[in-house]
Amino acid sequence: MYESYNVNSLLSCLTSIYDEKSKNIHLFNIYVNIIFYVFLCLYISINICITKRLFLGKINEVVILNIQNELLDK
């Protein structure tokens, strides 16, 4: 009886340790996923801003070139 009690207590102790570790690992995975998606959103928004600036810059260049061509034609 004594040995079985020790085995049961050892098993329950190991199970509780495993449960705590699995909870911690699960929380860690959630935090990693949140951080990943935050950085992904920031990366996408930065790229969109850069693309807008490049696109607007190209439009401005085209307008400037058209004005220069019109001035040269006169």
CSV table of C-alpha atoms in Angstrom, one decimal:
chain,number,residue,atom,x,y,z
A,1,MET,CA,0.0,0.0,0.0
A,2,TYR,CA,2.8,2.4,0.8
A,3,GLU,CA,4.6,1.9,-2.5
A,4,SER,CA,1.4,2.3,-4.5
A,5,TYR,CA,0.7,5.5,-2.6
A,6,ASN,CA,4.1,6.9,-3.5
A,7,VAL,CA,3.7,5.9,-7.1
A,8,ASN,CA,0.3,7.6,-7.3
A,9,SER,CA,1.6,10.7,-5.6
A,10,LEU,CA,4.6,10.8,-7.9
A,11,LEU,CA,2.3,10.3,-11.0
A,12,SER,CA,0.0,13.1,-9.8
A,13,CYS,CA,2.9,15.4,-9.2
A,14,LEU,CA,4.4,14.7,-12.6
A,15,THR,CA,1.0,15.2,-14.2
A,16,SER,CA,0.5,18.6,-12.5
A,17,ILE,CA,4.0,19.6,-13.5
A,18,TYR,CA,3.2,18.6,-17.1
A,19,ASP,CA,-0.1,20.4,-17.0
A,20,GLU,CA,1.6,23.6,-15.8
A,21,LYS,CA,4.3,23.4,-18.5
A,22,SER,CA,1.7,22.7,-21.2
A,23,LYS,CA,-0.3,25.8,-20.0
A,24,ASN,CA,2.9,27.9,-20.1
A,25,ILE,CA,3.8,26.6,-23.5
A,26,HIS,CA,0.2,27.3,-24.8
A,27,LEU,CA,0.4,30.9,-23.4
A,28,PHE,CA,3.8,31.3,-24.9
A,29,ASN,CA,2.6,30.2,-28.3
A,30,ILE,CA,-0.4,32.6,-28.0
A,31,TYR,CA,2.0,35.5,-27.2
A,32,VAL,CA,4.3,34.6,-30.0
A,33,ASN,CA,1.4,34.5,-32.4
A,34,ILE,CA,0.2,37.9,-31.2
A,35,ILE,CA,3.6,39.5,-31.6
A,36,PHE,CA,4.0,37.9,-35.1
A,37,TYR,CA,0.7,39.4,-36.3
A,38,VAL,CA,1.4,42.8,-34.8
A,39,PHE,CA,4.7,43.0,-36.6
A,40,LEU,CA,3.1,41.7,-39.8
A,41,CYS,CA,0.5,44.4,-39.6
A,42,LEU,CA,3.1,47.0,-38.9
A,43,TYR,CA,5.2,45.7,-41.8
A,44,ILE,CA,2.2,45.8,-44.2
A,45,SER,CA,1.2,49.3,-43.1
A,46,ILE,CA,4.8,50.6,-43.6
A,47,ASN,CA,5.0,49.0,-47.0
A,48,ILE,CA,1.6,50.5,-47.9
A,49,CYS,CA,2.9,54.0,-46.8
A,50,ILE,CA,6.1,53.6,-48.8
A,51,THR,CA,4.2,52.4,-51.8
A,52,LYS,CA,1.8,55.4,-51.6
A,53,ARG,CA,4.8,57.7,-51.3
A,54,LEU,CA,6.5,56.2,-54.3
A,55,PHE,CA,3.3,56.2,-56.3
A,56,LEU,CA,2.5,59.8,-55.4
A,57,GLY,CA,6.1,60.7,-56.1
A,58,LYS,CA,5.8,59.1,-59.6
A,59,ILE,CA,2.6,61.1,-60.2
A,60,ASN,CA,4.4,64.3,-59.1
A,61,GLU,CA,7.3,63.5,-61.4
A,62,VAL,CA,5.0,63.0,-64.3
A,63,VAL,CA,3.2,66.3,-63.6
A,64,ILE,CA,6.5,68.1,-63.3
A,65,LEU,CA,7.7,66.6,-66.6
A,66,ASN,CA,4.5,67.5,-68.3
A,67,ILE,CA,4.8,71.1,-67.1
A,68,GLN,CA,8.4,71.2,-68.2
A,69,ASN,CA,7.4,69.8,-71.7
A,70,GLU,CA,4.7,72.4,-71.9
A,71,LEU,CA,7.1,75.2,-71.0
A,72,LEU,CA,9.6,73.9,-73.5
A,73,ASP,CA,7.0,73.7,-76.2
A,74,LYS,CA,6.1,77.4,-75.8
